Short mmCIF file of C-alpha atoms and ligand atoms in Angstrom, two decimals:
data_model
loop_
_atom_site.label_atom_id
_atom_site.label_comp_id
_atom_site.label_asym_id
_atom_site.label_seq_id
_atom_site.Cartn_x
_atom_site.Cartn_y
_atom_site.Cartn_z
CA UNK H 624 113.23 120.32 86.57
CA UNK H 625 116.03 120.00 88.48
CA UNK H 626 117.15 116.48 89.38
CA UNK H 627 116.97 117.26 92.82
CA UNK H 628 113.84 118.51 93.22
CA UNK H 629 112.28 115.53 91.40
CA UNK H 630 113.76 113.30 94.01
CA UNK H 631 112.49 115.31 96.17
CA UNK H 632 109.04 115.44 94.69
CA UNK H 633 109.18 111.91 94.88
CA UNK H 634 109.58 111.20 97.54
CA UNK H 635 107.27 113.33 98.76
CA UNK H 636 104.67 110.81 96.65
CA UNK H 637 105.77 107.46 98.00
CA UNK H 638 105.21 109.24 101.37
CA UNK H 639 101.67 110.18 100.71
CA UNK H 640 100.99 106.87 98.74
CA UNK H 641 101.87 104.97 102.01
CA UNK H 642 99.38 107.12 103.95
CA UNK H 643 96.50 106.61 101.66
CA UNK H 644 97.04 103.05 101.08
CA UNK H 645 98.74 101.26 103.84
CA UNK H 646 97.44 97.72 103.22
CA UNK H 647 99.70 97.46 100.00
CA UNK H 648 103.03 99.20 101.47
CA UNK H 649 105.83 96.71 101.45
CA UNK H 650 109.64 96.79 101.87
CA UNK H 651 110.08 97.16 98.77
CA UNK H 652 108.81 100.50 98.22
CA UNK H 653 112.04 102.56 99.38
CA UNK H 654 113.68 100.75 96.18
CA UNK H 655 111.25 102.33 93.59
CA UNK H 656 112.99 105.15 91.64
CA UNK H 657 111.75 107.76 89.67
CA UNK H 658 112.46 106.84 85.62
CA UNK H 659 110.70 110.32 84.45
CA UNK H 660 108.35 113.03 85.54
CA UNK H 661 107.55 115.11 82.75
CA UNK H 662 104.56 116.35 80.56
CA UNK H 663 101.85 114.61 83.37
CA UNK H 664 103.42 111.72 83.29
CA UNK H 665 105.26 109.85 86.12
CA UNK H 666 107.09 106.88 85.09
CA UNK H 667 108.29 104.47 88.46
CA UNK H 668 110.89 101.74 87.90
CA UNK H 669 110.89 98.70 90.29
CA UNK H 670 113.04 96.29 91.10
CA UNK H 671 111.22 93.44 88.61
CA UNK H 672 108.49 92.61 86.64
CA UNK H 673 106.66 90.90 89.72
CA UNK H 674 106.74 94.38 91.85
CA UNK H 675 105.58 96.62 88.69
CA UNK H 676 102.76 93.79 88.21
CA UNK H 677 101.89 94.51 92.03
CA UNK H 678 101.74 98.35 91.96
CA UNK H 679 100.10 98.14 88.54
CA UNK H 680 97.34 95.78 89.94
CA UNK H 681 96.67 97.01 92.94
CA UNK H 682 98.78 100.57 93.52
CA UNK H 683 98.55 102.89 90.59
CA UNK H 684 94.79 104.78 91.95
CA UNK H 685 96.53 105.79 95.18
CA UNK H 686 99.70 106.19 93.05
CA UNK H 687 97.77 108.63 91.32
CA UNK H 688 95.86 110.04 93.99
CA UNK H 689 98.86 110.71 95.98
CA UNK H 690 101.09 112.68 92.45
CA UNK H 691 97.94 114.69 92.68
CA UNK H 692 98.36 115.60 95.98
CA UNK H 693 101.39 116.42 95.96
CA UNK H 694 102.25 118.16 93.03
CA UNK H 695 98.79 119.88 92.05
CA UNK H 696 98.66 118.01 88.93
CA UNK H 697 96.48 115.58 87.06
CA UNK H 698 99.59 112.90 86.47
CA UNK H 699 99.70 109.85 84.52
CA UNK H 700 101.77 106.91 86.52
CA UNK H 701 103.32 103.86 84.86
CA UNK H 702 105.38 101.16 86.34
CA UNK H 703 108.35 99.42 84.53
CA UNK H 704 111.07 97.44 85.41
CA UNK H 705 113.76 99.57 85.31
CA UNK H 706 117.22 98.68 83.70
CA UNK H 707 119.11 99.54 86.88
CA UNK H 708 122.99 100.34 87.09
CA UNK H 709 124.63 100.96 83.59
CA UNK H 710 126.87 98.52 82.73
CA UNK H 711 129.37 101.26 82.21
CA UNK H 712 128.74 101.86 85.93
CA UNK H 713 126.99 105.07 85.49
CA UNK H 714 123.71 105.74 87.19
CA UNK H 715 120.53 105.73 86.36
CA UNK H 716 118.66 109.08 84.96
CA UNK H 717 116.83 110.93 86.40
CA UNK H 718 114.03 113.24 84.15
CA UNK H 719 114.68 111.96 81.27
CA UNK H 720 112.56 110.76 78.52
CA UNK H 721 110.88 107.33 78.84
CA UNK H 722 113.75 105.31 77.47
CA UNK H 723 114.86 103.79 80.59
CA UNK H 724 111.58 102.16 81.07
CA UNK H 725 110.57 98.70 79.84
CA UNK H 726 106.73 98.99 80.21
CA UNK H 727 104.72 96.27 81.13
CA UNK H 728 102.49 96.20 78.14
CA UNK H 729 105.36 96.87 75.55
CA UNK H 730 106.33 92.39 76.46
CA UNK H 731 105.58 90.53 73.40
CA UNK H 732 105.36 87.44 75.85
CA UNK H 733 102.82 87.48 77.99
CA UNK H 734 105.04 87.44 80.97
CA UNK H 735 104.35 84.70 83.96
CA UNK H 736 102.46 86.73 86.31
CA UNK H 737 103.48 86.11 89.86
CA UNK H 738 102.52 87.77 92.72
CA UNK H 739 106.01 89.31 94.35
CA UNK H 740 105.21 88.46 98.31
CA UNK H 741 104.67 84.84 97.11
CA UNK H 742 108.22 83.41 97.39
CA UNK H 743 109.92 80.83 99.39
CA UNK H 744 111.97 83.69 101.22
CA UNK H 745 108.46 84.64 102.05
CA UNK H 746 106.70 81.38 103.28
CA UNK H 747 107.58 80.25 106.90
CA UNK H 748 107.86 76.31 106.88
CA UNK H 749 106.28 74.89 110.05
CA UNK H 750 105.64 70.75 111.13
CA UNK H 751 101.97 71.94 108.89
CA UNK H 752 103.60 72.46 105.65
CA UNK H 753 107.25 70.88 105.72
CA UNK H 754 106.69 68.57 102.88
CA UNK H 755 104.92 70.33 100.41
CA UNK H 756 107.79 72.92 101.00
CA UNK H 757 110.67 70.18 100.38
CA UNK H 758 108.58 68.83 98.13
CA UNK H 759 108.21 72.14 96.11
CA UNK H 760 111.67 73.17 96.38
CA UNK H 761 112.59 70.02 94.81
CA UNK H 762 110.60 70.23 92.09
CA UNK H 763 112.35 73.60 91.28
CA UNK H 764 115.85 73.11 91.18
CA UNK H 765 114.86 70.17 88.87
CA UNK H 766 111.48 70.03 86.91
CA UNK H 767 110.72 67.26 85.79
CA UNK H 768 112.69 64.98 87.51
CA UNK H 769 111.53 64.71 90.89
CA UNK H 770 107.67 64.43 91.71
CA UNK H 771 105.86 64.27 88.92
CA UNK H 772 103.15 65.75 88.59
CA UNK H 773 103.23 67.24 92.23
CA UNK H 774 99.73 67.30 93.87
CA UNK H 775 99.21 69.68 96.67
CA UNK H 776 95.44 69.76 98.73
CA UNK H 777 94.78 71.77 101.74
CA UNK H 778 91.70 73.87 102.73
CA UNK H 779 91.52 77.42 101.89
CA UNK H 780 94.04 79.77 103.28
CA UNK H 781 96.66 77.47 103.92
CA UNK H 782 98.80 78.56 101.56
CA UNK H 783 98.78 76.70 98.05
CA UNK H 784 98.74 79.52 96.13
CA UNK H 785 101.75 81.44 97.36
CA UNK H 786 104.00 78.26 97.01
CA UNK H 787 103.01 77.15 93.90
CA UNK H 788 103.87 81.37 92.57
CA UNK H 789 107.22 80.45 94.87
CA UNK H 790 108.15 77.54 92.67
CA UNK H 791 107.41 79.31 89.27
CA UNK H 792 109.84 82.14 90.96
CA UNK H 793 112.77 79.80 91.53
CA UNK H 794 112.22 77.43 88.66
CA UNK H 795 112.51 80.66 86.30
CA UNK H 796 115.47 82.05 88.27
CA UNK H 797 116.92 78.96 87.91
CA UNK H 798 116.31 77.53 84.50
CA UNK H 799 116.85 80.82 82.31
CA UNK H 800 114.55 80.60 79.49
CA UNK H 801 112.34 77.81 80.10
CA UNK H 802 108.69 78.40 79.16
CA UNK H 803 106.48 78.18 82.28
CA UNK H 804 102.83 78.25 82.53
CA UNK H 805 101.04 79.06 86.24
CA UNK H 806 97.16 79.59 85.77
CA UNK H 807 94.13 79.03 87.77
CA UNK H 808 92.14 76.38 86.69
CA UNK H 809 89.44 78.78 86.56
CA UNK H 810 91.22 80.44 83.50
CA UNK H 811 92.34 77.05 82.24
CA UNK H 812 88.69 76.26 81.63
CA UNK H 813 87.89 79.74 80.27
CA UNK H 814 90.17 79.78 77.57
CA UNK H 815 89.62 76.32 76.69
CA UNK H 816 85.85 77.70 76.17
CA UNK H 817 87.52 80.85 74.36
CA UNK H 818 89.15 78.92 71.91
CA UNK H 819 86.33 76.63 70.86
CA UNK H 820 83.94 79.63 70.20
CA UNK H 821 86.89 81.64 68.30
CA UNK H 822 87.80 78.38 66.05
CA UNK H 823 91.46 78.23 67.45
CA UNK H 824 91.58 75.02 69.21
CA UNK H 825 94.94 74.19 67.68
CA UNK H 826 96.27 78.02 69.36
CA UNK H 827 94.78 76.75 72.54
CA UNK H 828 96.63 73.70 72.48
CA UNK H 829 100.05 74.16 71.33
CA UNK H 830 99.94 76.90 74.48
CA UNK H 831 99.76 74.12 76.88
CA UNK H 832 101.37 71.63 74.92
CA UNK H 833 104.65 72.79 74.41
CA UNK H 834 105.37 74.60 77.99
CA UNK H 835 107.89 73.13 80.30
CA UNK H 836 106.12 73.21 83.37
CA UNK H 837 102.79 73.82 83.50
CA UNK H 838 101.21 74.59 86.95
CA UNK H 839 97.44 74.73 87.64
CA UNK H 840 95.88 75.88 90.89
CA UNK H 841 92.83 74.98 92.00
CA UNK H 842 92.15 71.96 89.88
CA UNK H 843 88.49 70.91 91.95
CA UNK H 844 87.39 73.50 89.57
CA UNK H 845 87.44 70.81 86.88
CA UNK H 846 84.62 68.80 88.37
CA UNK H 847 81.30 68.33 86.57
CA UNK H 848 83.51 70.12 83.48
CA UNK H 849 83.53 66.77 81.10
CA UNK H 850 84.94 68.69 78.15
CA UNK H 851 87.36 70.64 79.70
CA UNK H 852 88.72 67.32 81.85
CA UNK H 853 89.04 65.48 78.34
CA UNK H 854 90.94 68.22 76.97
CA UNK H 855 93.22 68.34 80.27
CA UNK H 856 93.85 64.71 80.48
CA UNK H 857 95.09 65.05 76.55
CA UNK H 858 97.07 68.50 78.15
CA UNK H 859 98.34 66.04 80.72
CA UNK H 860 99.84 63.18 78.71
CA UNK H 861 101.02 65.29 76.51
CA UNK H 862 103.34 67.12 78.56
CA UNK H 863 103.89 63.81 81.21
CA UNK H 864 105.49 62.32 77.91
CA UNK H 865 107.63 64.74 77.05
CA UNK H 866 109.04 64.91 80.75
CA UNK H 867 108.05 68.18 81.47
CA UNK H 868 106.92 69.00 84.84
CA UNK H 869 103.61 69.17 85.97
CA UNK H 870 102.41 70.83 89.34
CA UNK H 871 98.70 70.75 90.51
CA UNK H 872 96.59 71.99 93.55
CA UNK H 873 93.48 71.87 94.96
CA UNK H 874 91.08 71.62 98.11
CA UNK H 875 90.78 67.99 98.01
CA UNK H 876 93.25 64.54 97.28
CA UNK H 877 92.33 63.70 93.61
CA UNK H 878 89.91 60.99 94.79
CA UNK H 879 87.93 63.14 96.95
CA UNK H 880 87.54 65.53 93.93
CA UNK H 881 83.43 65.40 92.87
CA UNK H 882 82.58 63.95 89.44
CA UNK H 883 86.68 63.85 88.54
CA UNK H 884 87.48 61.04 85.85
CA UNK H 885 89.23 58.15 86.77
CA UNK H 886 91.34 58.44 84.21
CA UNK H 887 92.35 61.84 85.70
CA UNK H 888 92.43 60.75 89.46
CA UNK H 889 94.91 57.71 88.69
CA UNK H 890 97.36 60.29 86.68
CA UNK H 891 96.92 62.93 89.51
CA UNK H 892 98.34 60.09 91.90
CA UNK H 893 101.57 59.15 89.72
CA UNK H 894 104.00 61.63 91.43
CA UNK H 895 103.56 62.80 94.42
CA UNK H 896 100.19 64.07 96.56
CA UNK H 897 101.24 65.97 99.59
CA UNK H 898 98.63 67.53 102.36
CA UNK H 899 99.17 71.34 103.61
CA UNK H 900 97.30 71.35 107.52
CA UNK H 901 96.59 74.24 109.09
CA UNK H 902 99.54 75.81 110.95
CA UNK H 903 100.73 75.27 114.60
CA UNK H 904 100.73 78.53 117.50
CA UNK H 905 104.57 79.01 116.79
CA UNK H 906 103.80 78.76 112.51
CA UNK H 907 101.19 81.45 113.20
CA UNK H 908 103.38 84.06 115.14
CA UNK H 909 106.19 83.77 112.70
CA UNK H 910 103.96 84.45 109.88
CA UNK H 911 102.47 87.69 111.54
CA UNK H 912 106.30 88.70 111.92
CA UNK H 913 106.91 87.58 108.71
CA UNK H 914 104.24 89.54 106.70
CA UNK H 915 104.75 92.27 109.41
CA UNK H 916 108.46 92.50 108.17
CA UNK H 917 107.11 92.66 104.23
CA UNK H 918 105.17 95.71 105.21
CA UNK H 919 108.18 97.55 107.03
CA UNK H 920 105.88 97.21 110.21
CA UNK H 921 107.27 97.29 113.54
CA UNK H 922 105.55 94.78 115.49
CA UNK H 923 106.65 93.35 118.99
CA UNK H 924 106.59 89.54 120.10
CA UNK H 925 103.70 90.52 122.27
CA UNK H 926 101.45 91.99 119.24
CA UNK H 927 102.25 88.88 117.08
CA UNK H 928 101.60 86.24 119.90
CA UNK H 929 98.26 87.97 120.47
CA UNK H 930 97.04 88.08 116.83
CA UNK H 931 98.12 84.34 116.40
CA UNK H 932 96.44 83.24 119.37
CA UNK H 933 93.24 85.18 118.70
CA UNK H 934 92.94 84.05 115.26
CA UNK H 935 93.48 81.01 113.89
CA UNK H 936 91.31 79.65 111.46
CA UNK H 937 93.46 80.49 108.32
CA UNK H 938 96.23 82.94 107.26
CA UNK H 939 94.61 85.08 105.66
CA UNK H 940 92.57 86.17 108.81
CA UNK H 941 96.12 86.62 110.26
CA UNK H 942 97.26 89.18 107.66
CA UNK H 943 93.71 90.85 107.49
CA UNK H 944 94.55 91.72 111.33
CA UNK H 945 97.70 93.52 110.47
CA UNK H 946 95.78 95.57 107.58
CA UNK H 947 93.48 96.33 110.34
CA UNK H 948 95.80 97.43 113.20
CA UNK H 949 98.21 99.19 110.09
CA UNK H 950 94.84 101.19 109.54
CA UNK H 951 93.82 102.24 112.83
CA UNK H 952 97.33 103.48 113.79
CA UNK H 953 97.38 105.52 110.22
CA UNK H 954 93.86 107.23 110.54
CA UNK H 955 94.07 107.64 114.44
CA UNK H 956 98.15 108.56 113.89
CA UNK H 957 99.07 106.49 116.79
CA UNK H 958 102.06 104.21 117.17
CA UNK H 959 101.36 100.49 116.81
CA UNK H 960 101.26 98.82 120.70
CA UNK H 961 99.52 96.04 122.21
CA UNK H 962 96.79 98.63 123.36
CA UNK H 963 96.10 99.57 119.68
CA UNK H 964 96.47 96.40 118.80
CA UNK H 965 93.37 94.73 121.39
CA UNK H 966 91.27 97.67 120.23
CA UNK H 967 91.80 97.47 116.41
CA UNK H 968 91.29 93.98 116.30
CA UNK H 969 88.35 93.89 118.83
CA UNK H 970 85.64 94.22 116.00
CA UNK H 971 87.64 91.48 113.90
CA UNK H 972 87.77 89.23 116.41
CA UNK H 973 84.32 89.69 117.63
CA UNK H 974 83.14 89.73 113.91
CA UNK H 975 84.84 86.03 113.48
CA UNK H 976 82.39 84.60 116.45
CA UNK H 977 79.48 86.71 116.19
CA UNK H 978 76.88 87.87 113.57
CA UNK H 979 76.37 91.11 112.47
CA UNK H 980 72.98 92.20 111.38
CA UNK H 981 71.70 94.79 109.18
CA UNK H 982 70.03 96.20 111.77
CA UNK H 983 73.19 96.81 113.89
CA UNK H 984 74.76 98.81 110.83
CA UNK H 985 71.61 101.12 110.15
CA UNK H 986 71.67 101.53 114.12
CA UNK H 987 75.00 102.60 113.38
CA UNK H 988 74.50 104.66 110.57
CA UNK H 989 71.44 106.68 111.74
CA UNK H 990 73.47 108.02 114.88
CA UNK H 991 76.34 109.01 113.20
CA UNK H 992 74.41 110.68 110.38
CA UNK H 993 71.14 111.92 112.59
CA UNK H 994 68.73 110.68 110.06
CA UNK H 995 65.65 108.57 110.91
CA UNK H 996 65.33 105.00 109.64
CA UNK H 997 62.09 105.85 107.95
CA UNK H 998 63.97 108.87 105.89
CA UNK H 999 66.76 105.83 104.86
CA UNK H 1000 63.61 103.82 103.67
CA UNK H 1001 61.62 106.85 101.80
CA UNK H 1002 62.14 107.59 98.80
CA UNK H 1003 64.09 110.88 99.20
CA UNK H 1004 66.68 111.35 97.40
CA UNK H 1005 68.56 114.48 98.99
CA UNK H 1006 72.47 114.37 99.23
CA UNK H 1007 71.79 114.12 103.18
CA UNK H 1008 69.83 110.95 102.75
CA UNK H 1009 71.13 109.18 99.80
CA UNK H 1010 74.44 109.01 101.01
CA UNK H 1011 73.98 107.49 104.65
CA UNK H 1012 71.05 105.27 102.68
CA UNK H 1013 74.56 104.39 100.11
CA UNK H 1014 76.85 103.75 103.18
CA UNK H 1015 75.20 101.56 105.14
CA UNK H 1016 74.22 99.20 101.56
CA UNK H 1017 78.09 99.19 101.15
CA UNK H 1018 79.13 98.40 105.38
CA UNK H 1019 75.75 95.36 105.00
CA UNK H 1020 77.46 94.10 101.94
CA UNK H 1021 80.90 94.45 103.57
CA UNK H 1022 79.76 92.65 106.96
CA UNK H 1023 77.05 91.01 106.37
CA UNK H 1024 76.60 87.47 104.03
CA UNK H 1025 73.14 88.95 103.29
CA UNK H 1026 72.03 89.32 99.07
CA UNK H 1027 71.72 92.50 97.43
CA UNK H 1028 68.56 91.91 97.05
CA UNK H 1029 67.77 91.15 100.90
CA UNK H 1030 70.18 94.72 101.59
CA UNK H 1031 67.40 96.60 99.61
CA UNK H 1032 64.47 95.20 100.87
CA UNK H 1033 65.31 96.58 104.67
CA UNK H 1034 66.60 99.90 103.06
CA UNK H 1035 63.06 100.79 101.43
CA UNK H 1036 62.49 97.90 98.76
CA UNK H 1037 65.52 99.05 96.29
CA UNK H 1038 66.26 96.51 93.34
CA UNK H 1039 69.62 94.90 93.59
CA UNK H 1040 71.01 97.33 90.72
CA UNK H 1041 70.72 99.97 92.95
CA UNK H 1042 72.49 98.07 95.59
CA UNK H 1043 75.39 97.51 93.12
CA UNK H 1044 75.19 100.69 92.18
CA UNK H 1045 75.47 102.14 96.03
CA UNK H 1046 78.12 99.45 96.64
CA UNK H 1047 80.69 100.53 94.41
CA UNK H 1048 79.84 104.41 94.39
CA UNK H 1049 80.91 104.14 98.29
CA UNK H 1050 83.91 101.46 97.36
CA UNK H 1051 85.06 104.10 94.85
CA UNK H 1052 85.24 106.53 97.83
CA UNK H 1053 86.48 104.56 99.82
CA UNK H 1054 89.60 104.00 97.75
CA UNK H 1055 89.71 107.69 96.39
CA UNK H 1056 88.74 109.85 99.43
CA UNK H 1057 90.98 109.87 102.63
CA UNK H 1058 88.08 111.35 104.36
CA UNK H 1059 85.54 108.32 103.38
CA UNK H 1060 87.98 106.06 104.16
CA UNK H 1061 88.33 107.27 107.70
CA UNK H 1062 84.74 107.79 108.26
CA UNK H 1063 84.23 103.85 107.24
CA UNK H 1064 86.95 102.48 109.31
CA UNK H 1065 85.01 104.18 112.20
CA UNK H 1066 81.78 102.84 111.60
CA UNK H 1067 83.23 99.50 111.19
CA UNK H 1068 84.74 99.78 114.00
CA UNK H 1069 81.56 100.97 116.02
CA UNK H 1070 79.55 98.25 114.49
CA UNK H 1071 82.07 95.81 115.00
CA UNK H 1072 82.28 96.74 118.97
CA UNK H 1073 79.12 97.80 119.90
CA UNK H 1074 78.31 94.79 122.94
CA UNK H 1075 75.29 93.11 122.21
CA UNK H 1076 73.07 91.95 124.81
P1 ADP N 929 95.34 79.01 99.41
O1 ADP N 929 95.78 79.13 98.00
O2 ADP N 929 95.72 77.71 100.05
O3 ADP N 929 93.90 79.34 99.63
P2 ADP N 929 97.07 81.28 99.78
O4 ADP N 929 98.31 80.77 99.16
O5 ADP N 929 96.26 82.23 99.00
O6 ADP N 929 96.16 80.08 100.27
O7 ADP N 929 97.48 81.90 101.18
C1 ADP N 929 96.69 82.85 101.87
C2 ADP N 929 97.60 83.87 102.51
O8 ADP N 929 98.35 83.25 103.54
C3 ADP N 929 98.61 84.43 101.54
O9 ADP N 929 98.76 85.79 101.79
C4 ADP N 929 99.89 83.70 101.86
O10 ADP N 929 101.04 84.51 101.62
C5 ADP N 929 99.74 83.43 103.33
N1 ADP N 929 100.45 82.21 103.75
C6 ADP N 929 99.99 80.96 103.71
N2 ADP N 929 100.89 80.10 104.19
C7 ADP N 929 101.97 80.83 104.52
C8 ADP N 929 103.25 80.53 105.08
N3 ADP N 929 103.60 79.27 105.41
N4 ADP N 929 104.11 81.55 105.28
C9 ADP N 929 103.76 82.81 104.98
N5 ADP N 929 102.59 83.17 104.47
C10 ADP N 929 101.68 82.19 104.24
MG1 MG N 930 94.66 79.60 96.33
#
């Protein structure tokens, strides 16, 4: 093929990607190159291992989908970091073999995995969060020698997550070499389990033991976990000794932590434990124009100031709006204005203060499909039934905090496999089929909106 027309072809599939998947689209994306496309196989170099991570993760079905589309084939797609500009100044290859690409799963490390919007370029610093950010930026030009360990609590949403991944970012940037460890305590715990059944406590240990900084979010998980806090505090000391840095998070000071040792709460308060509030009006719209920004999305001041004002419980409802209004204007084609904006958000907003019941999506459902309620409940199982019956298990379990099981009993007594089952057949769909996708986003939206009296 001729170098040009692979460009082209290209092109053509970051183009269609972007259409089928607009929630993931970031800035980024115009930098991704083309490393091979040969023999059903697409290989896409990013800028770093944090990107490739990202499209690997969360990209590579509608990276997939969209080669298919556009080229006719069934294509393989890998992402790799790709060794960019020659040192000899040459440029990079096009078509060629796989040689230019460092796969993810060819690492001998396990690399850190961070997620690439999480960096401090990326987190807006408002009166909410100012000291945990000084506080983390400290700790990353010089681990170890600052706070230590570094304690940051804040509710849900607030942002622990992405600073901690922001620290781990700069601290490797920085420090060239040194062995980091980020984890959720969740998998903290689960190895810890891992290695007592497989015999290889020792393994376990000298992983933790021997890092340079070692950063654990979500550390409440630890309470009523006796075994697992015993072999933490040992973690703890351990590296506190040695000097190496030690960064922690959770939803709670230590001391407000449920059934947390003592021993653990009083090393938890050495360094320093810093709060993370819920952000301000002003923090709010310069997130939406920050994330907006990350997503190439044009936004005006008006947009953002609505969607901070409407929503402000925590950030992630903030960047849920964009993927809602980026949605609407790609299935309806319109351009992204205040009008869109209202209407889009409309069933979010009205979701956060009202209830939605099962009733209102099978209401929903019937209409659009023309089916009676009692054919949704029988035990019919034509295409023309089964899938509306599928569709509105998947929109209760998507809008609704109702059980699978409670889902089945109003849609004819189904067990909660079949629930599952219905769940992620439409899911699937969702993900795969432009066509689903649309007809969802319009039910939603119906549901969402419909007044009640
Ligand atoms: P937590 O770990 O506290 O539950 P996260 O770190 O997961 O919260 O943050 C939730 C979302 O909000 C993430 O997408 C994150 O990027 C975003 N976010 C939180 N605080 C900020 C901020 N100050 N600037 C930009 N984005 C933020
Ligand atoms: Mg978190």
């Amino acid at each position: 093929m001729a170098v040009r027309e692979v460009e082209d072809i290209f092109t053509d599939i970051i183009d269609r990607t972007k259409t089928l998947d607009p929630a993931n689209v970031r800035k980024w994306f115009d930098e991704l190159t083309v490393l091979h496309l040969n023999g059903g196989s697409l290989g896409i170099g990013c800028p770093n291992e944090a990107t490739a991570q990202f499209l690997q993760d969360n990209c590579k079905r509608s990276f997939i989908l969209a080669a298919q589309q556009v080229t006719g084939y069934l294509i393989t797609v890998d992402f790799g970091v790709s060794i960019s500009e020659k040192s000899d100044g040459s440029s990079r290859r096009f078509a060629s073999g796989s040689g230019d690409l460092v796969l993810q799963k060819k690492h001998k490390i396990a690399p850190l995995k961070l997620h690439p919007d999480y960096t401090f370029d990326n987190f807006v610093v408002g009166p909410s969060n100012r000291l945990v950010h000084a506080s983390c930026v400290a700790v990353s030009q010089s681990p170890g020698n600052t706070y230590n360990p570094l304690f940051i609590y804040g509710n849900s949403g607030l942002g622990k997550t992405h600073i901690l991944h922001a620290v781990c970012f700069e601290a490797q940037r920085k420090s060239n070499g040194a062995v980091i460890q980020f984890l959720s305590c969740e998998d903290f715990v689960n190895r810890f389990i891992r290695a007592i059944e497989e015999g290889d406590l020792s393994g376990f240990q000298s992983q933790f033991r021997t890092v340079d900084m070692l950063v654990i979010d979500d550390v409440q998980f630890l309470r009523e976990r006796e075994h697992s806090q015993e072999e933490f505090f040992h973690t703890f000391n351990a590296l506190y000794n040695n000097g190496k840095q030690i960064i922690l998070s959770a939803d709670s000071p230590p001391g407000k932590i449920p059934s947390l040792e003592e021993r653990l709460i009083s090393r938890f308060n050495w360094g320093l434990v810093t709060r993370i509030d819920p952000p301000s009006y002003e923090t709010r719209v310069a997130i939406v124009q920050k994330k907006a920004h990350l997503r190439s999305l044009d936004i005006s001041d008006e947009i953002a100031e609505y969607i901070a004002r409407k929503l402000h419980a925590n950030i992630r409802e903030l960047e849920g709006a964009l993927t809602t209004i980026c949605a609407v204007a790609t299935t309806t084609d319109k351009a992204i204005d205040l009008e869109l904006a209202q209407i889009a958000l409309e069933g979010q907003i009205k979701a956060a203060i009202r209830h939605i019941s099962i009733t209102d999506i099978i209401e929903v459902v019937t209409s659009h499909f023309d089916v009676r309620l009692a054919d949704l409940q029988s035990k019919k199982r034509s295409q023309s039934i089964t899938e509306p019956r599928q569709i509105c298990m998947y929109l209760a379990r998507n809008l609704t905090k109702h059980s699978l099981e409670e889902i089945g009993g109003h849609l004819g007594g189904r067990d909660h496999t079949t629930v599952m089952h219905a769940c992620s057949k439409i899911g699937q769909a969702q993900k795969s089929d432009p066509q689903m996708h649309a007809l969802l986003g319009e039910l939603t939206k119906q549901i969402t909106q419909t007044p009640k009296a």
